[in-house]
Amino acid sequence: MSRVFNFSAGPAMLPTAVLEQAQAEMLDWHGTGVSVMEMSHRGKEFMSIAEQTETDLRELLNIPNNYKVLFLQGGASTQFGMVPMNLLRDKHQADYFNTGIWSKKAIAEASKFCQVNIVSSSEANNFTTIAKADEWQFDPNAAYVHYTPNETINGLKFHGIPKVGDKTLVADMSSIILSKTFDISKFGLIYAGAQKNIGPAGLTIVIIREDLIGEAIPNIPTMSTYQAHAKADSMYNTPPTYAWYLAGLVFNRLKEFGGIEAMSERNKRKAKLLYSAIDDNDFYNNPVVRKYRSKMNVPFTLANSDLNKTFLEEAKKAGLINLAGHRSVGGMRASIYNAMPEEGLQALVDFMGDFATRKA
Ligand SMILES: *Cc1c(COP(=O)(O)O)cnc(C)c1O
C-alpha cells in the first residue's frame, strides 16, 4: 500500500488510522453482521453511533447546552440559503463581510431574500487583507452578521472573532472548524461542510443556538427549516449515515490526539514551516498580509509561472498531490488540514527548496 500526501482543498485527506478502522469494520460493525451503510438510521446500533459522535463533537468544541447540533446534507452551499430563510425573521437586512470567493457566494444567495449590507470588503485588495474593525460598517437593522473565518480559496483568515455587540453572529467554518479553538457562545449559528476537516463529503454540520430555531419564512420546504431537523434530532429524513459514522471516527481520533488545543499547536507548526519556506525563498510568493494568513490553505505562486506544470508534475512524482491553486486564482495551493501530518509539510518544503534550486 502506498499513501501519498494529498494537499486537496476538499474532499481532503483523512487520517489513515480512521480509514483503516472503517475498513476493519466495513463488513461487520461490532458483531452485527452488517456494514454501517446497511443499518437502519433509527435502529439502536446506528443511534448509538449518532449519539457518541455528537457527544464527542460537543466535548471537542465545548458546545454549550443551549445549542443544537444538526447533521445535515446539502453542503455548506445549502446553508448559504438556509441561513437567511431561517434567521431573517421580521427583518429585511443582513450584514455580510466580503472577504473572498466563499463570502461572495453566501452574499449572492442571501441577496435573494434580503438587502445585504457589506460590512467590509477585501475585493479591491484582491482578498489579501481584512479592514480594521474601526472601518467596519454595520447596518443597525440587520438581522444577523455573516462572515467566513477562513477563506479556503484565497487563504485569508480573520484574526479573532468579529465583535458584533448583541447581534447574531453566523460563521461559515467549513475550512477552519476543529483546527483551532473558538468560543462557541459568541455565535448564533455555525455551519461547515464535512469534507475539509470533519469527514467525507455528504455531511454538513450546523451548530445553532436554540432560540434561533422556529421562525423560518413561511411556505418554504420543510427540509429548509432548522426546526424540522432539530425536532427530529437530524432524522427528519434519512441522514447521511456513513459520513456521520466516519466523522465520529475522526472525532474519536482527535480526542485521542489531545483535542483541539493539541491539534492547533501542530497546525501552527505546520503553517510556519510552509510560510517560512515561501518567505525565505524569492522563487515563491504568498500575497496575503501576514496577520491574516490562513493556517489551513496556503496559496503561493512561482517566480516563473511557465514552470507551474512542471512543478505539479514533479511534485506528483514525489508523492505530493493536488497542489494546483483554485481555477479562479491560479498558482499553487497547499491545503493542510488536521489530517495532514507534519511529515507531509516537511516533504513539501524539501521538494520546494530542491525545485527552486534546480530551476531558479
Ligand atoms: C468548501 C467550502 C464551501 C462549499 O462547501 P460545499 O459543501 O461544497 O457546499 C463553502 N464555504 C467554505 C468556506 C468552503 O471552504
Short mmCIF file of C-alpha atoms and ligand atoms in Angstrom, two decimals:
data_model
loop_
_atom_site.label_atom_id
_atom_site.label_comp_id
_atom_site.label_asym_id
_atom_site.label_seq_id
_atom_site.Cartn_x
_atom_site.Cartn_y
_atom_site.Cartn_z
CA MET A 1 0.00 0.00 0.00
CA SER A 2 1.30 3.44 -0.77
CA ARG A 3 -0.37 6.58 0.51
CA VAL A 4 0.67 9.97 -0.86
CA PHE A 5 0.49 13.37 0.82
CA ASN A 6 -2.76 14.85 -0.51
CA PHE A 7 -2.98 18.65 -0.35
CA SER A 8 -6.50 18.80 -1.79
CA ALA A 9 -8.76 21.62 -0.55
CA GLY A 10 -11.66 19.20 -0.30
CA PRO A 11 -12.63 16.46 -0.27
CA ALA A 12 -9.38 16.35 1.67
CA MET A 13 -7.25 13.60 3.13
CA LEU A 14 -8.48 11.68 6.16
CA PRO A 15 -6.31 10.11 8.87
CA THR A 16 -5.05 6.73 7.66
CA ALA A 17 -5.95 5.20 11.03
CA VAL A 18 -9.58 6.27 10.51
CA LEU A 19 -9.72 4.67 7.08
CA GLU A 20 -8.16 1.50 8.47
CA GLN A 21 -10.73 1.32 11.25
CA ALA A 22 -13.54 1.87 8.73
CA GLN A 23 -12.04 -0.88 6.60
CA ALA A 24 -11.82 -3.28 9.53
CA GLU A 25 -15.46 -2.56 10.43
CA MET A 26 -16.72 -2.45 6.84
CA LEU A 27 -18.46 -5.81 6.56
CA ASP A 28 -19.37 -6.42 10.18
CA TRP A 29 -19.76 -3.50 12.56
CA HIS A 30 -19.24 -4.66 16.16
CA GLY A 31 -20.61 -8.16 15.60
CA THR A 32 -23.87 -7.03 13.97
CA GLY A 33 -23.02 -8.79 10.70
CA VAL A 34 -23.80 -5.66 8.69
CA SER A 35 -21.95 -2.58 7.49
CA VAL A 36 -22.88 0.80 8.99
CA MET A 37 -24.06 1.65 5.46
CA GLU A 38 -26.71 -1.06 5.68
CA MET A 39 -28.15 -0.15 9.07
CA SER A 40 -31.48 1.50 9.76
CA HIS A 41 -30.86 5.05 10.88
CA ARG A 42 -33.48 4.51 13.58
CA GLY A 43 -32.09 1.22 14.87
CA LYS A 44 -30.29 1.13 18.22
CA GLU A 45 -26.90 0.39 16.63
CA PHE A 46 -26.85 3.47 14.44
CA MET A 47 -28.46 5.55 17.20
CA SER A 48 -25.52 4.68 19.44
CA ILE A 49 -23.06 5.77 16.73
CA ALA A 50 -25.00 9.01 16.16
CA GLU A 51 -25.16 9.86 19.86
CA GLN A 52 -21.50 9.12 20.53
CA THR A 53 -20.48 11.25 17.54
CA GLU A 54 -22.48 14.21 18.82
CA THR A 55 -21.18 13.76 22.37
CA ASP A 56 -17.58 13.75 21.13
CA LEU A 57 -18.11 16.83 18.95
CA ARG A 58 -19.72 18.68 21.87
CA GLU A 59 -16.76 17.77 24.05
CA LEU A 60 -14.16 18.74 21.45
CA LEU A 61 -15.73 22.12 20.67
CA ASN A 62 -17.07 22.72 24.17
CA ILE A 63 -20.56 23.40 22.81
CA PRO A 64 -22.91 24.91 25.42
CA ASN A 65 -26.14 23.04 26.27
CA ASN A 66 -28.41 25.65 24.70
CA TYR A 67 -27.08 24.81 21.23
CA LYS A 68 -28.41 22.12 18.91
CA VAL A 69 -26.01 20.17 16.70
CA LEU A 70 -27.53 19.13 13.36
CA PHE A 71 -26.13 16.52 10.96
CA LEU A 72 -27.47 17.56 7.55
CA GLN A 73 -26.87 17.15 3.83
CA GLY A 74 -26.53 19.66 1.01
CA GLY A 75 -23.10 21.05 1.85
CA ALA A 76 -22.20 24.50 3.10
CA SER A 77 -23.73 25.88 -0.10
CA THR A 78 -27.22 24.87 1.06
CA GLN A 79 -26.60 26.84 4.24
CA PHE A 80 -25.99 29.99 2.17
CA GLY A 81 -29.77 29.94 1.57
CA MET A 82 -30.98 28.34 4.79
CA VAL A 83 -29.33 30.99 6.94
CA PRO A 84 -31.35 33.93 5.54
CA MET A 85 -34.52 31.84 5.21
CA ASN A 86 -34.38 30.95 8.90
CA LEU A 87 -32.70 33.89 10.60
CA LEU A 88 -34.18 36.98 8.93
CA ARG A 89 -37.44 36.68 10.89
CA ASP A 90 -39.24 40.02 10.56
CA LYS A 91 -36.14 41.85 9.30
CA HIS A 92 -35.19 42.72 5.69
CA GLN A 93 -31.47 43.36 6.06
CA ALA A 94 -28.40 41.30 6.90
CA ASP A 95 -24.72 42.20 7.39
CA TYR A 96 -22.09 40.29 5.39
CA PHE A 97 -18.30 40.50 5.30
CA ASN A 98 -16.96 40.12 1.76
CA THR A 99 -13.54 38.54 2.25
CA GLY A 100 -13.29 36.02 -0.57
CA ILE A 101 -14.92 33.75 -3.08
CA TRP A 102 -16.98 31.83 -0.49
CA SER A 103 -18.23 35.06 1.10
CA LYS A 104 -19.36 36.22 -2.32
CA LYS A 105 -21.34 33.05 -2.86
CA ALA A 106 -23.03 33.43 0.52
CA ILE A 107 -23.82 37.07 -0.29
CA ALA A 108 -25.28 36.20 -3.71
CA GLU A 109 -27.63 33.68 -2.12
CA ALA A 110 -28.68 35.96 0.76
CA SER A 111 -29.42 38.74 -1.74
CA LYS A 112 -32.36 36.68 -2.97
CA PHE A 113 -34.01 37.04 0.43
CA CYS A 114 -32.92 40.38 1.81
CA GLN A 115 -30.91 43.52 1.33
CA VAL A 116 -27.28 42.67 2.03
CA ASN A 117 -25.16 45.30 3.73
CA ILE A 118 -21.42 44.77 3.12
CA VAL A 119 -19.73 45.41 6.46
CA SER A 120 -16.31 45.40 4.86
CA SER A 121 -14.96 44.23 1.51
CA SER A 122 -11.49 42.94 0.69
CA GLU A 123 -12.25 42.72 -3.02
CA ALA A 124 -10.31 45.84 -4.05
CA ASN A 125 -7.25 44.26 -2.38
CA ASN A 126 -7.73 41.01 -4.22
CA PHE A 127 -8.77 39.38 -0.93
CA THR A 128 -5.30 39.65 0.59
CA THR A 129 -6.21 41.58 3.73
CA ILE A 130 -9.13 42.46 6.01
CA ALA A 131 -10.01 46.04 7.01
CA LYS A 132 -9.55 47.02 10.66
CA ALA A 133 -12.59 46.86 12.92
CA ASP A 134 -12.95 50.65 13.14
CA GLU A 135 -13.67 50.72 9.39
CA TRP A 136 -16.47 48.16 9.51
CA GLN A 137 -19.95 49.46 8.78
CA PHE A 138 -22.84 47.57 10.29
CA ASP A 139 -26.50 48.11 9.46
CA PRO A 140 -28.44 48.68 12.70
CA ASN A 141 -31.44 46.90 11.17
CA ALA A 142 -29.55 43.78 10.13
CA ALA A 143 -30.98 40.50 11.43
CA TYR A 144 -27.54 38.95 11.74
CA VAL A 145 -23.87 39.28 10.76
CA HIS A 146 -22.33 36.64 8.50
CA TYR A 147 -18.61 36.03 8.00
CA THR A 148 -16.20 33.39 6.69
CA PRO A 149 -13.44 32.93 9.31
CA ASN A 150 -11.21 31.15 6.80
CA GLU A 151 -11.45 31.76 3.06
CA THR A 152 -10.43 28.41 1.61
CA ILE A 153 -9.62 29.65 -1.90
CA ASN A 154 -7.87 32.92 -1.05
CA GLY A 155 -6.02 31.66 2.03
CA LEU A 156 -7.29 34.59 4.08
CA LYS A 157 -8.25 34.22 7.75
CA PHE A 158 -9.85 36.53 10.31
CA HIS A 159 -7.72 37.42 13.28
CA GLY A 160 -10.09 36.76 16.18
CA ILE A 161 -13.88 36.67 16.24
CA PRO A 162 -15.51 39.92 15.00
CA LYS A 163 -17.21 41.86 17.78
CA VAL A 164 -20.84 42.41 16.79
CA GLY A 165 -22.43 43.52 20.07
CA ASP A 166 -25.71 41.74 20.70
CA LYS A 167 -26.27 40.93 17.03
CA THR A 168 -26.43 37.28 15.99
CA LEU A 169 -23.09 36.16 14.54
CA VAL A 170 -23.13 33.49 11.82
CA ALA A 171 -19.96 31.76 10.60
CA ASP A 172 -19.15 29.53 7.64
CA MET A 173 -16.48 27.41 9.34
CA SER A 174 -16.15 24.84 6.55
CA SER A 175 -12.37 25.03 6.34
CA ILE A 176 -11.44 26.01 9.90
CA ILE A 177 -13.71 24.04 12.24
CA LEU A 178 -11.77 21.75 14.64
CA SER A 179 -8.42 23.28 13.63
CA LYS A 180 -8.32 25.79 16.50
CA THR A 181 -10.46 26.68 19.49
CA PHE A 182 -13.45 29.03 19.20
CA ASP A 183 -15.73 30.30 21.96
CA ILE A 184 -18.97 28.83 20.59
CA SER A 185 -21.10 31.03 22.86
CA LYS A 186 -20.10 34.03 20.73
CA PHE A 187 -22.03 32.60 17.77
CA GLY A 188 -25.70 32.24 16.89
CA LEU A 189 -25.03 29.74 14.15
CA ILE A 190 -22.02 27.89 12.77
CA TYR A 191 -22.05 25.69 9.69
CA ALA A 192 -19.44 23.55 7.99
CA GLY A 193 -19.35 21.10 5.11
CA ALA A 194 -17.58 17.96 6.33
CA GLN A 195 -15.13 17.32 3.51
CA LYS A 196 -12.35 19.59 4.78
CA ASN A 197 -11.75 18.89 8.44
CA ILE A 198 -14.54 16.59 9.58
CA GLY A 199 -15.00 13.57 7.33
CA PRO A 200 -16.26 12.63 3.88
CA ALA A 201 -18.41 14.84 1.65
CA GLY A 202 -22.16 14.49 2.06
CA LEU A 203 -22.43 15.63 5.66
CA THR A 204 -22.91 19.23 6.80
CA ILE A 205 -22.75 20.17 10.45
CA VAL A 206 -24.84 23.04 11.83
CA ILE A 207 -24.48 24.30 15.38
CA ILE A 208 -27.37 26.61 16.24
CA ARG A 209 -28.46 28.42 19.41
CA GLU A 210 -31.89 27.08 20.32
CA ASP A 211 -33.68 30.43 20.47
CA LEU A 212 -32.90 30.98 16.77
CA ILE A 213 -34.86 27.90 15.70
CA GLY A 214 -38.51 28.06 14.62
CA GLU A 215 -39.11 31.33 12.82
CA ALA A 216 -38.28 30.47 9.22
CA ILE A 217 -40.09 32.37 6.48
CA PRO A 218 -43.40 30.63 5.66
CA ASN A 219 -44.05 28.42 2.65
CA ILE A 220 -40.52 27.10 2.26
CA PRO A 221 -39.79 23.37 2.01
CA THR A 222 -39.76 21.64 5.39
CA MET A 223 -36.24 20.39 4.64
CA SER A 224 -35.06 24.02 4.53
CA THR A 225 -36.12 24.74 8.11
CA TYR A 226 -33.80 24.16 11.04
CA GLN A 227 -36.87 23.39 13.13
CA ALA A 228 -37.72 20.19 11.26
CA HIS A 229 -34.19 18.85 11.67
CA ALA A 230 -33.83 19.99 15.28
CA LYS A 231 -37.15 18.47 16.37
CA ALA A 232 -36.24 15.13 14.81
CA ASP A 233 -32.63 15.08 16.06
CA SER A 234 -31.42 15.26 12.43
CA MET A 235 -33.59 12.28 11.47
CA TYR A 236 -36.48 14.11 9.82
CA ASN A 237 -35.42 12.14 6.76
CA THR A 238 -32.61 9.64 6.23
CA PRO A 239 -29.39 11.34 7.31
CA PRO A 240 -26.00 10.65 5.64
CA THR A 241 -25.36 7.73 7.96
CA TYR A 242 -21.99 6.54 6.72
CA ALA A 243 -20.49 10.05 6.64
CA TRP A 244 -21.86 10.61 10.16
CA TYR A 245 -20.12 7.41 11.33
CA LEU A 246 -16.82 8.38 9.70
CA ALA A 247 -17.00 11.84 11.27
CA GLY A 248 -17.39 10.00 14.58
CA LEU A 249 -14.18 8.06 13.93
CA VAL A 250 -12.36 11.33 13.15
CA PHE A 251 -13.66 12.97 16.35
CA ASN A 252 -12.62 9.98 18.43
CA ARG A 253 -9.13 10.15 16.98
CA LEU A 254 -8.90 13.87 17.56
CA LYS A 255 -9.80 13.30 21.22
CA GLU A 256 -7.06 10.67 21.50
CA PHE A 257 -4.61 13.10 19.92
CA GLY A 258 -5.27 15.53 22.77
CA GLY A 259 -8.18 17.56 21.44
CA ILE A 260 -8.27 20.82 19.55
CA GLU A 261 -5.61 22.63 21.55
CA ALA A 262 -3.00 19.99 20.76
CA MET A 263 -4.11 19.92 17.12
CA SER A 264 -4.00 23.71 16.93
CA GLU A 265 -0.38 23.72 18.14
CA ARG A 266 0.53 21.19 15.47
CA ASN A 267 -1.33 23.24 12.84
CA LYS A 268 0.70 26.32 13.83
CA ARG A 269 3.96 24.41 13.40
CA LYS A 270 2.85 23.08 10.01
CA ALA A 271 1.82 26.51 8.69
CA LYS A 272 5.03 28.10 9.98
CA LEU A 273 7.15 25.58 8.15
CA LEU A 274 5.43 26.27 4.84
CA TYR A 275 5.18 30.07 5.12
CA SER A 276 8.87 30.21 6.08
CA ALA A 277 9.77 28.15 3.01
CA ILE A 278 7.78 30.61 0.88
CA ASP A 279 9.02 33.82 2.52
CA ASP A 280 12.68 32.76 2.70
CA ASN A 281 12.90 31.96 -0.99
CA ASP A 282 12.44 34.60 -3.71
CA PHE A 283 11.25 31.87 -6.01
CA TYR A 284 7.95 31.62 -4.08
CA ASN A 285 5.38 34.20 -3.07
CA ASN A 286 2.23 34.38 -0.95
CA PRO A 287 0.36 37.69 -1.35
CA VAL A 288 -1.68 37.66 1.89
CA VAL A 289 -0.87 40.16 4.65
CA ARG A 290 0.87 38.11 7.36
CA LYS A 291 -1.61 38.72 10.16
CA TYR A 292 -4.44 37.37 8.00
CA ARG A 293 -2.76 34.31 6.57
CA SER A 294 -4.70 31.07 6.74
CA LYS A 295 -3.20 28.13 8.63
CA MET A 296 -5.33 25.69 6.62
CA ASN A 297 -5.00 26.82 3.00
CA VAL A 298 -1.74 28.28 1.73
CA PRO A 299 -1.78 29.69 -1.81
CA PHE A 300 1.54 30.51 -3.42
CA THR A 301 2.96 31.37 -6.83
CA LEU A 302 6.25 30.56 -8.53
CA ALA A 303 8.51 33.35 -9.79
CA ASN A 304 8.06 31.91 -13.27
CA SER A 305 4.53 30.71 -13.95
CA ASP A 306 5.74 28.84 -17.05
CA LEU A 307 7.08 26.30 -14.56
CA ASN A 308 3.69 25.63 -12.94
CA LYS A 309 3.02 22.49 -14.94
CA THR A 310 6.50 21.08 -14.30
CA PHE A 311 6.18 21.89 -10.58
CA LEU A 312 2.90 19.97 -10.35
CA GLU A 313 4.23 17.01 -12.35
CA GLU A 314 7.40 16.70 -10.33
CA ALA A 315 5.54 17.15 -7.05
CA LYS A 316 3.22 14.34 -8.03
CA LYS A 317 6.20 12.07 -8.75
CA ALA A 318 7.47 12.93 -5.27
CA GLY A 319 4.15 11.80 -3.74
CA LEU A 320 2.74 15.31 -3.20
CA ILE A 321 -0.59 15.68 -4.99
CA ASN A 322 -3.36 18.22 -5.59
CA LEU A 323 -1.20 21.32 -5.24
CA ALA A 324 -2.80 23.29 -8.09
CA GLY A 325 -4.43 26.54 -6.99
CA HIS A 326 -8.15 27.12 -7.45
CA ARG A 327 -9.04 27.80 -11.10
CA SER A 328 -10.11 31.34 -10.18
CA VAL A 329 -6.80 32.21 -8.51
CA GLY A 330 -4.18 30.10 -10.32
CA GLY A 331 -0.72 29.26 -8.99
CA MET A 332 -0.46 26.69 -6.24
CA ARG A 333 -2.34 25.99 -3.04
CA ALA A 334 -1.46 23.59 -0.27
CA SER A 335 -4.39 22.70 1.98
CA ILE A 336 -3.00 21.47 5.26
CA TYR A 337 -5.98 20.45 7.36
CA ASN A 338 -5.83 18.43 10.59
CA ALA A 339 -5.24 15.12 8.80
CA MET A 340 -2.05 16.33 7.07
CA PRO A 341 0.88 15.12 9.19
CA GLU A 342 3.99 17.21 9.85
CA GLU A 343 5.97 14.82 7.64
CA GLY A 344 3.80 15.95 4.72
CA LEU A 345 4.85 19.56 5.27
CA GLN A 346 8.48 18.58 5.61
CA ALA A 347 8.30 16.61 2.35
CA LEU A 348 6.64 19.58 0.63
CA VAL A 349 9.17 22.20 1.77
CA ASP A 350 12.06 19.86 0.93
CA PHE A 351 10.64 19.43 -2.56
CA MET A 352 10.05 23.19 -2.95
CA GLY A 353 13.62 24.01 -1.90
CA ASP A 354 15.05 21.45 -4.28
CA PHE A 355 12.82 22.57 -7.16
CA ALA A 356 13.75 26.23 -6.71
CA THR A 357 17.47 25.39 -6.62
CA ARG A 358 17.24 23.44 -9.84
CA LYS A 359 15.02 25.85 -11.75
CA ALA A 360 15.77 29.35 -10.48
C1 LIG B 1 -15.78 24.21 0.60
C2 LIG B 1 -16.44 25.42 1.14
C3 LIG B 1 -17.79 25.71 0.86
C4 LIG B 1 -18.63 24.85 -0.06
O1 LIG B 1 -18.94 23.67 0.54
P1 LIG B 1 -19.93 22.60 -0.15
O2 LIG B 1 -20.04 21.60 0.95
O3 LIG B 1 -19.26 22.11 -1.37
O4 LIG B 1 -21.21 23.29 -0.43
C5 LIG B 1 -18.34 26.83 1.43
N1 LIG B 1 -17.63 27.63 2.23
C6 LIG B 1 -16.32 27.39 2.51
C7 LIG B 1 -15.59 28.32 3.42
C8 LIG B 1 -15.70 26.27 1.97
O5 LIG B 1 -14.41 26.04 2.25
#
